[in-house]
Amino acid sequence: MRPADPRLVLLLIALAGVLAFVLPGHATTLLTEALILALFALSLDLLVGHARLTSFGHAGPWALGAYLAGAMMLSWGVPLPFAVLLAGLGTAALAIPIGWLCVRTGGVTFAMLSLAFAQLGYAVVVKWNAVTGGSDGLAGIPRAGLPDVLAGREGYHLLVAVFLAAAYLVAHGFITSPLGRIVAAVRENEQRAEALGHDPRRIRLTVFVLSYFLAGIAGALYAGFAGYVSPELFFWTVSGHVLVMVILGGAGTLIGPMLGALVFFYAEHELSALTESWGLFLGLLFILVVIFAPRGLMGLVRRTS
Amino acid sequence: MDPLTLFTLQTLNALSLSALLFFISLGLTLIFGIMRVVNFAHGALFMLGAYVGVATQTASGSFLLSLIAAPLAAAVLGLAFERCALSRLYAREHSAFLLVTFGLALALTEAIRLIWGADARQAELPDSLSGIVFVMDEPFPIYRLLLIGAGLACALLCWAGLQRTRLGLLLRAASQNPTMTAALGNDVGRVRAAVFAMACALAALGGALAAPLLSASLGLGSNVIIDAFVIVMIGGMGSFLGTAAGSLLVGFAQTFGNYYAPELALGMTYALMIAVLVVRPGGLFGRVE
């Protein structure tokens, strides 16, 4: 599929950012969370859509980023933008050894290996009480070092939108770069790419680390947004949800997964306001989307336009 | 209690846990081996089995009847799901199955909440099964011994079914080469439907058997499926022997881990899985895809 025009995407993100000054307060809070999830889904799309490595452990980098940023702001008062970047870098650093082990495999084994690492993180966080707060998590995380304008509801929303736009530019820049083209080549035909002198494992590792870096940033922004982190962030259902967002929106399109995140988040929110058994309808909705919209929501958009 | 007695009792505990885990893992591995589908709804089906089991027992008072009703209900649901959703998707990518089975898990969990409420329910064992026996002079619940027997019987029956019957032959053929199997005049679509229904029934039977021990609660499905994934990956996806070995490994690691090193027990199974997959990406008994 032809990628969407990046200027259009940036315009949409800017629009979502400015909406904070139009919408009532609680709607802004919702949209902030939705944008953070969009960043999370964007990071996974690099792996699932672009490298076709179906990760089922993306809760791992998300939660790790959240815990790293949370701890930095809570214990040392590291200013939020730095804490977010450092958390992303920390996650990326850990992604090197983890990715080195994971990208040797593909398909279901890759999915399960990434899942095992995320669950291992869950186990460590639950049991390592002294540092991580155990099953209670860390509460009272401040939005450290931000001027009042940015620490407030609208300000933080804008900050999230800026991070999302930057992350999108990084992801888009990556897949259109020469290296990104090689990733696509490895995805389409590993033997041929190898014959051209590229090491598939190192190429995949690059995507893996970049994807974990962005997911770590998303998690870190979530820690600042929610003000607390808990082991549930690591749990496999989180990985399942974000994967659904990516596939729902249309894997490999970058914009699709971001839209998928918004649709997923608002569908969940609206349905839960309407009926207690929202999960029932959400589940049925997924089944119908998969059967009738094979390329996700972006596929639907392309077909009608 | 002397160490040897303790060890024996813990071994029996581990074996009974392994038996329960085997019921859910076997179905998962069968579905993967024959359909190449990773069924995320398998934990929810296990949970459905537990709830249907408890409900049947409450209504009829018979524990035995609950062991029949639970797998039956799951088989019917599984069959309907395979025919209506999965069968339309075999030509598509892996990710499609992921989303539909995840959707089924979500919908099923909510349906269970809707029907039976959010509170945990426990099955009552009949008097004949709720007693204890003395193992090396220490009391041990009869029911756990029964579970070990049930797991063993299930393993033997399924193994014999796969190796000695015509249906088993067909299943193995469809697992190795579906195109060739279809070309020889077999209806692979029906084989897949039968396997899916049987695997769902196995998971639900495991759930009904687990209900008196673990109680039926809404978190049951999402917790048990992770163990099942670990088992299936350790053993090798699609491998019968591997699933049996994996169930034993995880059952023992969890039981002994919880006793001797409770801090490390939770992480141990995942570390075990990572170690196995790093050394042998196809699992202990599997082949690399």
Coordinates of C-alpha atoms in Angstrom, one line a residue:
Chain A
M1 CA 0.0 0.0 0.0
R2 CA 1.1 3.5 -0.7
P3 CA 1.9 5.3 2.6
A4 CA -0.3 8.2 3.6
D5 CA 1.0 11.7 2.9
P6 CA 3.1 12.6 6.1
R7 CA 1.9 16.2 5.9
L8 CA -1.7 15.1 6.2
V9 CA -0.8 12.9 9.2
L10 CA 1.0 15.7 10.9
L11 CA -1.9 18.0 10.3
L12 CA -4.3 15.5 11.9
I13 CA -2.0 15.2 14.9
A14 CA -1.8 19.0 15.2
L15 CA -5.5 19.1 15.0
A16 CA -5.9 16.6 17.8
G17 CA -3.4 18.6 19.8
V18 CA -5.3 21.9 19.4
L19 CA -8.6 20.2 20.2
A20 CA -7.6 20.3 23.8
F21 CA -8.5 24.0 23.9
V22 CA -11.9 23.4 22.4
L23 CA -13.1 20.2 24.1
P24 CA -14.5 20.1 27.6
G25 CA -12.0 18.9 30.2
H26 CA -12.9 15.3 30.5
A27 CA -12.9 14.9 26.8
T28 CA -9.4 16.3 26.6
T29 CA -8.2 13.8 29.2
L30 CA -9.7 10.9 27.1
L31 CA -8.1 12.2 24.0
T32 CA -4.7 12.5 25.7
E33 CA -4.9 8.8 26.7
A34 CA -6.0 7.9 23.2
L35 CA -3.0 9.8 21.7
I36 CA -0.6 7.9 24.0
L37 CA -2.1 4.6 22.9
A38 CA -1.8 5.8 19.3
L39 CA 2.0 6.2 19.9
F40 CA 2.1 2.8 21.5
A41 CA 0.3 1.2 18.4
L42 CA 2.6 3.1 16.1
S43 CA 5.6 1.6 17.7
L44 CA 4.2 -1.9 17.3
D45 CA 3.4 -1.3 13.7
L46 CA 7.1 -1.0 12.9
L47 CA 7.5 -4.6 14.1
V48 CA 4.2 -6.2 13.0
G49 CA 3.5 -4.2 9.8
H50 CA 6.9 -3.3 8.5
A51 CA 9.1 -6.2 9.6
R52 CA 6.2 -8.7 9.8
L53 CA 7.4 -9.8 13.3
T54 CA 4.2 -10.4 15.2
S55 CA 5.2 -9.4 18.7
F56 CA 2.9 -10.6 21.5
G57 CA 4.9 -9.0 24.2
H58 CA 4.7 -5.3 23.5
A59 CA 3.4 -4.7 27.0
G60 CA 7.0 -5.3 27.9
P61 CA 8.6 -2.1 26.6
W62 CA 5.5 -0.1 27.3
A63 CA 5.5 -1.1 31.0
L64 CA 9.3 -0.8 31.3
G65 CA 9.2 2.7 29.9
A66 CA 6.4 3.6 32.3
Y67 CA 8.3 2.2 35.3
L68 CA 11.6 3.8 34.3
A69 CA 10.1 7.2 33.8
G70 CA 7.9 6.8 36.9
A71 CA 10.9 5.9 39.1
M72 CA 13.0 8.7 37.7
M73 CA 10.4 11.4 38.3
L74 CA 9.3 10.0 41.7
S75 CA 12.7 9.4 43.2
W76 CA 15.0 12.0 41.6
G77 CA 12.6 14.5 40.2
V78 CA 14.0 14.2 36.7
P79 CA 12.1 16.7 34.5
L80 CA 9.4 14.9 32.5
P81 CA 10.7 15.4 28.9
F82 CA 14.1 14.0 29.9
A83 CA 12.6 11.2 32.0
V84 CA 10.5 10.2 28.9
L85 CA 13.5 10.3 26.6
L86 CA 15.8 8.5 29.1
A87 CA 13.1 5.8 29.7
G88 CA 12.9 5.3 25.9
L89 CA 16.7 5.0 25.7
G90 CA 16.7 2.6 28.7
T91 CA 14.1 0.4 27.0
A92 CA 16.0 0.5 23.8
A93 CA 19.2 -0.5 25.6
L94 CA 17.4 -3.6 27.1
A95 CA 15.9 -4.3 23.7
I96 CA 19.3 -5.1 22.3
P97 CA 20.0 -8.3 24.2
I98 CA 16.3 -9.3 24.2
G99 CA 15.9 -8.6 20.5
W100 CA 19.1 -10.4 19.7
L101 CA 17.5 -13.6 21.1
C102 CA 14.1 -12.9 19.7
V103 CA 14.9 -12.0 16.1
R104 CA 16.6 -15.3 15.4
T105 CA 13.1 -16.8 15.2
G106 CA 10.0 -15.7 13.4
G107 CA 6.3 -16.4 13.3
V108 CA 4.7 -17.9 16.3
T109 CA 8.0 -18.6 18.1
F110 CA 8.9 -14.9 17.9
A111 CA 5.4 -14.0 19.2
M112 CA 5.8 -16.4 22.2
L113 CA 9.4 -15.4 22.9
S114 CA 8.5 -11.7 23.1
L115 CA 5.5 -12.7 25.3
A116 CA 7.8 -14.7 27.6
F117 CA 10.0 -11.7 28.1
A118 CA 7.1 -9.4 28.9
Q119 CA 5.7 -11.9 31.4
L120 CA 9.2 -12.2 32.9
G121 CA 9.1 -8.5 33.4
Y122 CA 5.7 -8.9 35.1
A123 CA 7.1 -11.5 37.4
V124 CA 10.1 -9.4 38.3
V125 CA 8.0 -6.3 39.0
V126 CA 5.5 -8.2 41.2
K127 CA 8.1 -9.9 43.3
W128 CA 10.8 -7.2 43.5
N129 CA 8.9 -5.3 46.2
A130 CA 11.7 -3.0 47.4
V131 CA 12.3 -1.3 44.1
T132 CA 9.0 -1.6 42.1
G133 CA 6.4 -1.4 44.9
G134 CA 5.3 -5.0 44.2
S135 CA 1.7 -5.6 43.1
D136 CA 0.8 -2.1 44.4
G137 CA 3.0 -0.4 41.8
L138 CA 4.3 3.1 42.2
A139 CA 1.8 5.8 43.0
G140 CA 1.9 9.6 43.1
I141 CA 4.2 10.1 40.2
P142 CA 4.6 13.8 39.5
R143 CA 4.9 15.5 36.1
A144 CA 8.3 16.6 37.3
G145 CA 10.1 19.8 36.2
L146 CA 7.4 21.0 33.9
P147 CA 6.3 24.7 33.9
D148 CA 2.7 25.0 35.1
V149 CA 1.4 25.6 31.6
L150 CA 2.6 22.2 30.4
A151 CA 1.8 20.2 33.6
G152 CA -1.9 21.1 33.4
R153 CA -4.4 19.1 31.4
E154 CA -4.2 21.0 28.2
G155 CA -0.5 21.5 28.3
Y156 CA 0.2 17.9 28.9
H157 CA -2.1 17.0 26.0
L158 CA -0.1 19.3 23.7
L159 CA 3.1 17.7 24.9
V160 CA 1.8 14.3 24.1
A161 CA 0.7 15.4 20.7
V162 CA 4.2 16.8 20.1
F163 CA 5.8 13.5 21.1
L164 CA 3.3 11.6 18.9
A165 CA 4.2 13.8 15.9
A166 CA 7.9 13.4 16.5
A167 CA 7.5 9.6 16.9
Y168 CA 5.5 9.5 13.6
L169 CA 8.2 11.5 11.8
V170 CA 10.9 9.1 13.2
A171 CA 8.8 6.0 12.1
H172 CA 8.0 7.4 8.7
G173 CA 11.6 8.6 8.2
F174 CA 12.8 5.1 9.1
I175 CA 10.6 3.1 6.7
T176 CA 11.3 5.5 3.8
S177 CA 15.1 5.5 4.6
P178 CA 17.5 3.1 2.7
L179 CA 17.7 1.0 5.9
G180 CA 13.9 0.9 6.0
R181 CA 13.8 -0.3 2.4
I182 CA 16.2 -3.1 3.4
V183 CA 13.8 -4.1 6.2
A184 CA 11.1 -4.4 3.6
A185 CA 13.4 -6.5 1.5
V186 CA 14.2 -8.9 4.3
R187 CA 10.5 -9.2 5.0
E188 CA 9.6 -10.0 1.5
N189 CA 12.5 -12.3 0.6
E190 CA 15.1 -13.1 3.3
Q191 CA 17.3 -15.3 1.1
R192 CA 17.6 -12.6 -1.6
A193 CA 18.3 -9.9 0.9
E194 CA 21.0 -12.0 2.4
A195 CA 22.5 -12.7 -1.0
L196 CA 22.7 -8.9 -1.5
G197 CA 25.0 -8.8 1.5
H198 CA 22.5 -7.8 4.3
D199 CA 22.4 -9.6 7.6
P200 CA 18.7 -10.3 8.2
R201 CA 19.2 -10.7 11.9
R202 CA 20.9 -7.3 12.4
I203 CA 18.3 -5.6 10.2
R204 CA 15.5 -7.1 12.2
L205 CA 17.3 -6.2 15.4
T206 CA 17.4 -2.5 14.3
V207 CA 13.6 -2.4 13.8
F208 CA 13.1 -4.3 17.1
V209 CA 15.2 -1.7 19.1
L210 CA 13.5 1.3 17.4
S211 CA 10.1 -0.2 18.1
Y212 CA 11.0 -0.8 21.7
F213 CA 12.4 2.7 22.0
L214 CA 9.1 4.3 20.8
A215 CA 7.0 1.9 23.0
G216 CA 9.1 2.9 26.0
I217 CA 8.4 6.5 25.2
A218 CA 4.7 5.8 25.0
G219 CA 4.8 4.0 28.4
A220 CA 6.7 6.8 29.9
L221 CA 4.2 9.4 28.7
Y222 CA 1.5 7.1 30.2
A223 CA 3.2 7.2 33.6
G224 CA 3.2 11.0 33.5
F225 CA -0.4 10.9 32.4
A226 CA -1.9 8.5 34.9
G227 CA 0.4 9.4 37.8
Y228 CA 0.9 5.8 38.8
V229 CA 2.2 2.5 37.4
S230 CA 1.3 -1.0 38.3
P231 CA 2.3 -4.5 37.2
E232 CA -0.9 -4.8 35.1
L233 CA 0.9 -2.7 32.5
F234 CA 3.1 -5.8 31.8
F235 CA 0.3 -8.3 31.6
W236 CA -0.2 -10.1 28.3
T237 CA -3.7 -8.7 27.7
V238 CA -2.1 -5.3 27.2
S239 CA 0.0 -6.8 24.4
G240 CA -3.2 -8.4 23.0
H241 CA -5.0 -5.0 23.0
V242 CA -2.3 -3.1 21.2
L243 CA -1.9 -5.8 18.7
V244 CA -5.7 -5.6 18.0
M245 CA -5.3 -1.9 17.6
V246 CA -2.6 -2.4 14.9
I247 CA -4.5 -5.1 13.0
L248 CA -7.8 -3.3 13.3
G249 CA -6.4 -0.2 11.8
G250 CA -4.4 -1.9 9.1
A251 CA -0.8 -3.1 9.8
G252 CA 2.0 -1.6 7.9
T253 CA 0.4 1.8 7.2
L254 CA 1.6 3.7 10.3
I255 CA -1.5 5.9 10.2
G256 CA -3.8 2.9 10.3
P257 CA -2.6 1.6 13.7
M258 CA -2.9 5.1 15.1
L259 CA -6.5 5.3 13.9
G260 CA -7.0 1.8 15.2
A261 CA -5.9 2.9 18.6
L262 CA -8.4 5.8 18.6
V263 CA -11.2 3.6 17.4
F264 CA -10.4 0.8 19.9
F265 CA -10.1 3.3 22.8
Y266 CA -13.3 5.2 22.0
A267 CA -15.3 2.0 21.2
E268 CA -14.3 0.6 24.5
H269 CA -15.1 3.8 26.3
E270 CA -18.5 4.4 24.5
L271 CA -19.6 0.8 24.8
S272 CA -18.7 0.6 28.5
A273 CA -20.8 3.7 29.1
L274 CA -23.8 2.2 27.2
T275 CA -23.7 -1.4 28.5
E276 CA -21.9 -3.3 31.2
S277 CA -21.2 -6.1 28.8
W278 CA -19.2 -4.0 26.4
G279 CA -16.5 -6.6 26.0
L280 CA -19.1 -8.9 24.4
F281 CA -19.8 -6.4 21.6
L282 CA -16.2 -5.4 21.3
G283 CA -15.2 -9.0 20.8
L284 CA -17.9 -9.6 18.2
L285 CA -16.8 -6.4 16.5
F286 CA -13.3 -7.7 16.1
I287 CA -14.5 -11.0 14.7
L288 CA -16.6 -9.2 12.1
V289 CA -13.8 -6.7 11.2
V290 CA -11.4 -9.6 10.5
I291 CA -13.9 -11.4 8.4
F292 CA -15.2 -8.5 6.4
A293 CA -12.3 -6.0 6.4
P294 CA -9.2 -8.1 5.8
R295 CA -6.8 -5.1 5.6
G296 CA -8.2 -3.3 8.6
L297 CA -9.9 0.0 8.6
M298 CA -7.3 1.5 6.3
G299 CA -8.2 -1.2 3.8
L300 CA -11.8 0.0 4.0
V301 CA -10.8 3.6 3.5
R302 CA -8.7 2.7 0.4
R303 CA -11.4 0.6 -1.1
T304 CA -14.1 3.2 -1.0
S305 CA -11.9 6.1 -2.1
Chain B
M1 CA 7.2 -34.1 58.2
D2 CA 10.4 -35.7 56.9
P3 CA 11.9 -34.5 53.6
L4 CA 11.0 -37.7 51.8
T5 CA 7.3 -37.5 52.7
L6 CA 7.2 -33.9 51.8
F7 CA 8.9 -34.6 48.5
T8 CA 6.4 -37.4 47.7
L9 CA 3.4 -35.2 48.5
Q10 CA 4.7 -32.3 46.5
T11 CA 5.3 -34.7 43.6
L12 CA 1.7 -35.8 43.8
N13 CA 0.6 -32.2 43.9
A14 CA 2.7 -31.4 40.9
L15 CA 1.4 -34.3 39.0
S16 CA -2.2 -33.3 39.6
L17 CA -1.5 -29.7 38.4
S18 CA 0.3 -31.1 35.4
A19 CA -2.8 -33.2 34.6
L20 CA -5.0 -30.1 34.6
L21 CA -2.5 -28.2 32.5
F22 CA -2.3 -31.1 30.1
F23 CA -6.0 -30.9 29.3
I24 CA -5.8 -27.3 28.1
S25 CA -2.4 -27.6 26.4
L26 CA -3.2 -30.6 24.4
G27 CA -6.1 -28.9 22.7
L28 CA -4.0 -25.8 22.0
T29 CA -1.2 -27.9 20.4
L30 CA -3.7 -30.0 18.3
I31 CA -5.3 -26.8 17.0
F32 CA -1.9 -25.4 16.1
G33 CA -0.6 -28.6 14.6
I34 CA -3.5 -29.1 12.3
M35 CA -4.9 -25.7 11.7
R36 CA -1.8 -23.4 12.3
V37 CA -4.0 -21.3 14.5
V38 CA -2.9 -19.9 17.8
N39 CA -6.1 -20.1 19.8
F40 CA -6.2 -17.2 22.3
A41 CA -9.7 -18.2 23.3
H42 CA -8.5 -21.5 24.7
G43 CA -8.2 -20.1 28.2
A44 CA -11.7 -18.7 28.0
L45 CA -13.0 -22.1 26.9
F46 CA -11.3 -23.7 29.9
M47 CA -13.1 -21.1 32.0
L48 CA -16.4 -21.8 30.2
G49 CA -15.9 -25.5 31.2
A50 CA -15.5 -24.5 34.8
Y51 CA -18.6 -22.4 34.9
V52 CA -20.8 -24.8 32.9
G53 CA -19.5 -27.5 35.2
V54 CA -20.4 -25.6 38.4
A55 CA -23.8 -24.6 36.9
T56 CA -24.7 -28.1 35.9
Q57 CA -23.7 -29.5 39.3
T58 CA -25.8 -26.8 41.1
A59 CA -28.8 -27.6 38.9
S60 CA -28.6 -31.4 38.9
G61 CA -26.5 -32.2 41.9
S62 CA -24.4 -34.6 39.9
F63 CA -20.6 -34.0 39.5
L64 CA -20.4 -36.6 36.8
L65 CA -23.0 -34.9 34.7
S66 CA -21.0 -31.7 34.9
L67 CA -18.1 -33.5 33.4
I68 CA -20.3 -34.4 30.4
A69 CA -22.1 -31.1 30.0
A70 CA -19.1 -28.9 30.1
P71 CA -17.2 -30.5 27.2
L72 CA -20.4 -30.8 25.2
A73 CA -21.2 -27.1 25.5
A74 CA -17.7 -26.1 24.5
A75 CA -17.7 -28.5 21.6
V76 CA -20.9 -27.0 20.2
L77 CA -19.6 -23.5 20.6
G78 CA -16.2 -24.4 19.1
L79 CA -17.9 -26.1 16.1
A80 CA -20.0 -23.1 15.5
F81 CA -17.1 -20.7 15.8
E82 CA -14.9 -22.8 13.5
R83 CA -17.7 -23.0 10.8
C84 CA -18.8 -19.4 11.0
A85 CA -15.4 -17.6 11.5
L86 CA -12.2 -19.6 11.3
S87 CA -13.2 -21.5 8.2
R88 CA -13.4 -18.3 6.2
L89 CA -9.9 -17.3 7.1
Y90 CA -7.6 -20.3 6.3
A91 CA -6.3 -18.6 3.2
R92 CA -5.3 -15.5 5.1
E93 CA -2.4 -14.5 7.3
H94 CA -1.7 -15.6 10.8
S95 CA -2.6 -12.3 12.3
A96 CA -6.3 -12.8 11.2
F97 CA -6.6 -15.8 13.6
L98 CA -5.0 -13.8 16.3
L99 CA -7.6 -11.1 16.2
V100 CA -10.7 -13.4 15.8
T101 CA -9.6 -15.7 18.6
F102 CA -8.8 -12.8 20.8
G103 CA -12.2 -11.4 20.0
L104 CA -13.8 -14.7 20.9
A105 CA -11.9 -14.7 24.2
L106 CA -13.1 -11.2 25.0
A107 CA -16.7 -12.0 24.0
L108 CA -16.8 -15.3 25.9
T109 CA -15.4 -13.8 29.1
E110 CA -18.1 -11.1 29.0
A111 CA -20.9 -13.6 28.2
I112 CA -19.8 -15.6 31.2
R113 CA -19.9 -12.5 33.4
L114 CA -23.3 -11.7 32.0
I115 CA -24.7 -15.1 32.7
W116 CA -23.1 -16.1 36.0
G117 CA -22.1 -12.7 37.4
A118 CA -18.7 -11.5 38.6
D119 CA -18.3 -13.6 41.7
A120 CA -16.2 -16.7 41.8
R121 CA -18.0 -20.0 42.1
Q122 CA -16.7 -23.2 43.5
A123 CA -17.9 -26.7 42.7
E124 CA -18.7 -29.0 45.6
L125 CA -17.2 -32.4 45.4
P126 CA -19.5 -35.4 46.0
D127 CA -18.7 -37.2 49.3
S128 CA -17.1 -40.1 47.5
L129 CA -14.5 -37.8 46.1
S130 CA -13.9 -35.3 48.8
G131 CA -12.2 -37.7 51.2
I132 CA -8.6 -38.1 51.9
V133 CA -6.2 -41.0 51.8
F134 CA -3.0 -41.4 53.7
V135 CA 0.2 -41.3 51.7
M136 CA 3.2 -42.2 53.9
D137 CA 1.0 -41.4 57.0
E138 CA 0.1 -38.0 55.7
P139 CA -3.4 -37.0 54.6
F140 CA -3.8 -36.3 50.9
P141 CA -7.0 -35.4 49.0
I142 CA -8.4 -38.3 46.9
Y143 CA -9.5 -35.8 44.3
R144 CA -6.0 -34.9 43.4
L145 CA -5.1 -38.5 42.9
L146 CA -8.2 -38.8 40.7
L147 CA -6.9 -35.9 38.6
I148 CA -3.6 -37.6 38.0
G149 CA -5.5 -40.7 36.8
A150 CA -7.8 -38.6 34.6
G151 CA -4.8 -36.8 33.0
L152 CA -3.1 -40.1 32.4
A153 CA -6.2 -41.7 30.9
C154 CA -6.7 -38.7 28.7
A155 CA -3.1 -38.8 27.5
L156 CA -3.3 -42.5 26.7
L157 CA -6.7 -42.3 25.0
C158 CA -5.6 -39.3 22.9
W159 CA -2.3 -41.0 22.0
A160 CA -4.1 -44.2 21.0
G161 CA -6.6 -42.2 19.1
L162 CA -3.9 -40.3 17.1
Q163 CA -1.7 -43.4 16.5
R164 CA -4.2 -46.2 16.1
T165 CA -7.5 -44.9 14.6
R166 CA -8.4 -43.9 11.1
L167 CA -9.4 -40.4 12.3
G168 CA -6.0 -40.1 14.0
L169 CA -4.3 -41.0 10.8
L170 CA -6.3 -38.4 9.0
L171 CA -5.4 -35.8 11.6
R172 CA -1.7 -36.5 11.3
A173 CA -1.9 -36.4 7.5
A174 CA -3.7 -33.1 7.6
S175 CA -1.1 -31.7 10.0
Q176 CA 1.8 -32.7 7.8
N177 CA 0.4 -31.8 4.4
P178 CA -3.2 -30.5 4.1
T179 CA -3.1 -30.1 0.3
M180 CA -2.0 -33.7 -0.3
T181 CA -4.5 -35.0 2.2
A182 CA -7.3 -33.1 0.4
A183 CA -6.1 -34.3 -3.0
L184 CA -6.4 -37.9 -1.8
G185 CA -10.1 -37.3 -1.4
N186 CA -10.4 -36.3 2.3
D187 CA -12.5 -33.4 3.5
V188 CA -9.8 -31.4 5.3
G189 CA -12.4 -28.7 6.2
R190 CA -14.3 -31.3 8.3
V191 CA -11.1 -32.6 9.9
R192 CA -10.3 -29.1 11.0
A193 CA -13.8 -28.5 12.4
A194 CA -13.7 -31.9 14.3
V195 CA -10.3 -31.1 15.7
F196 CA -11.3 -27.6 16.9
A197 CA -14.5 -29.0 18.5
M198 CA -12.6 -31.8 20.2
A199 CA -9.8 -29.4 21.4
C200 CA -12.5 -27.1 22.9
A201 CA -14.1 -30.1 24.6
L202 CA -10.8 -31.1 26.1
A203 CA -10.2 -27.6 27.5
A204 CA -13.7 -27.4 29.0
L205 CA -13.3 -30.9 30.5
G206 CA -10.1 -29.6 32.1
G207 CA -12.0 -26.6 33.4
A208 CA -14.8 -28.7 34.8
L209 CA -12.2 -30.9 36.5
A210 CA -10.4 -27.8 37.9
A211 CA -13.6 -26.2 39.2
P212 CA -13.6 -28.0 42.6
L213 CA -9.9 -27.1 43.1
L214 CA -9.4 -23.7 41.6
S215 CA -13.0 -22.4 41.6
A216 CA -14.6 -20.7 38.6
S217 CA -13.6 -17.0 38.4
L218 CA -13.3 -14.5 35.6
G219 CA -9.5 -14.3 35.7
L220 CA -9.2 -18.0 35.3
G221 CA -9.0 -18.0 31.5
S222 CA -6.3 -15.3 31.1
N223 CA -4.1 -16.8 33.7
V224 CA -4.3 -20.4 32.6
I225 CA -3.7 -19.7 28.9
I226 CA -0.3 -18.3 29.7
D227 CA 0.7 -21.5 31.3
A228 CA -0.7 -23.4 28.4
F229 CA 1.3 -21.3 25.9
V230 CA 4.5 -21.8 28.0
I231 CA 3.9 -25.6 27.9
V232 CA 3.1 -25.8 24.2
M233 CA 6.1 -23.7 23.3
I234 CA 8.5 -25.6 25.6
G235 CA 7.2 -28.9 24.2
G236 CA 7.1 -27.8 20.6
M237 CA 4.0 -26.6 18.8
G238 CA 2.0 -29.5 17.4
S239 CA 3.9 -32.2 19.3
F240 CA 1.9 -34.6 21.5
L241 CA 4.9 -35.9 23.4
G242 CA 6.2 -32.4 23.8
T243 CA 3.0 -31.2 25.4
A244 CA 3.0 -34.1 27.9
A245 CA 6.6 -33.3 28.8
G246 CA 5.9 -29.6 28.9
S247 CA 2.9 -30.1 31.2
L248 CA 5.0 -32.1 33.6
L249 CA 7.9 -29.6 33.5
V250 CA 5.6 -26.6 34.2
G251 CA 3.5 -28.5 36.8
F252 CA 6.7 -29.5 38.7
A253 CA 8.4 -26.1 38.3
Q254 CA 5.3 -24.3 39.7
T255 CA 4.6 -26.6 42.6
F256 CA 8.2 -27.0 43.8
G257 CA 9.0 -23.4 42.9
N258 CA 6.1 -22.1 45.0
Y259 CA 7.3 -24.2 48.0
Y260 CA 11.0 -23.8 47.9
A261 CA 11.5 -20.4 46.2
P262 CA 8.2 -18.5 46.2
E263 CA 10.0 -15.2 45.2
L264 CA 11.3 -16.8 42.0
A265 CA 8.5 -19.2 41.2
L266 CA 6.5 -16.8 39.0
G267 CA 9.4 -15.9 36.8
M268 CA 10.9 -19.4 36.7
T269 CA 8.4 -20.8 34.1
Y270 CA 9.0 -17.9 31.8
A271 CA 12.7 -18.1 32.2
L272 CA 12.4 -21.8 31.4
M273 CA 10.5 -21.0 28.3
I274 CA 13.0 -18.4 27.1
A275 CA 15.9 -20.8 27.8
V276 CA 14.2 -23.6 25.8
L277 CA 13.3 -21.4 22.9
V278 CA 16.7 -19.8 22.7
V279 CA 18.4 -23.2 22.5
R280 CA 15.8 -24.9 20.5
P281 CA 13.5 -22.4 18.7
G282 CA 11.1 -25.2 17.7
G283 CA 10.7 -26.5 21.3
L284 CA 12.0 -29.7 22.9
F285 CA 10.1 -32.1 20.6
G286 CA 9.0 -29.8 17.8
R287 CA 10.4 -29.0 14.4
V288 CA 11.3 -25.5 13.3
E289 CA 8.6 -24.1 11.0

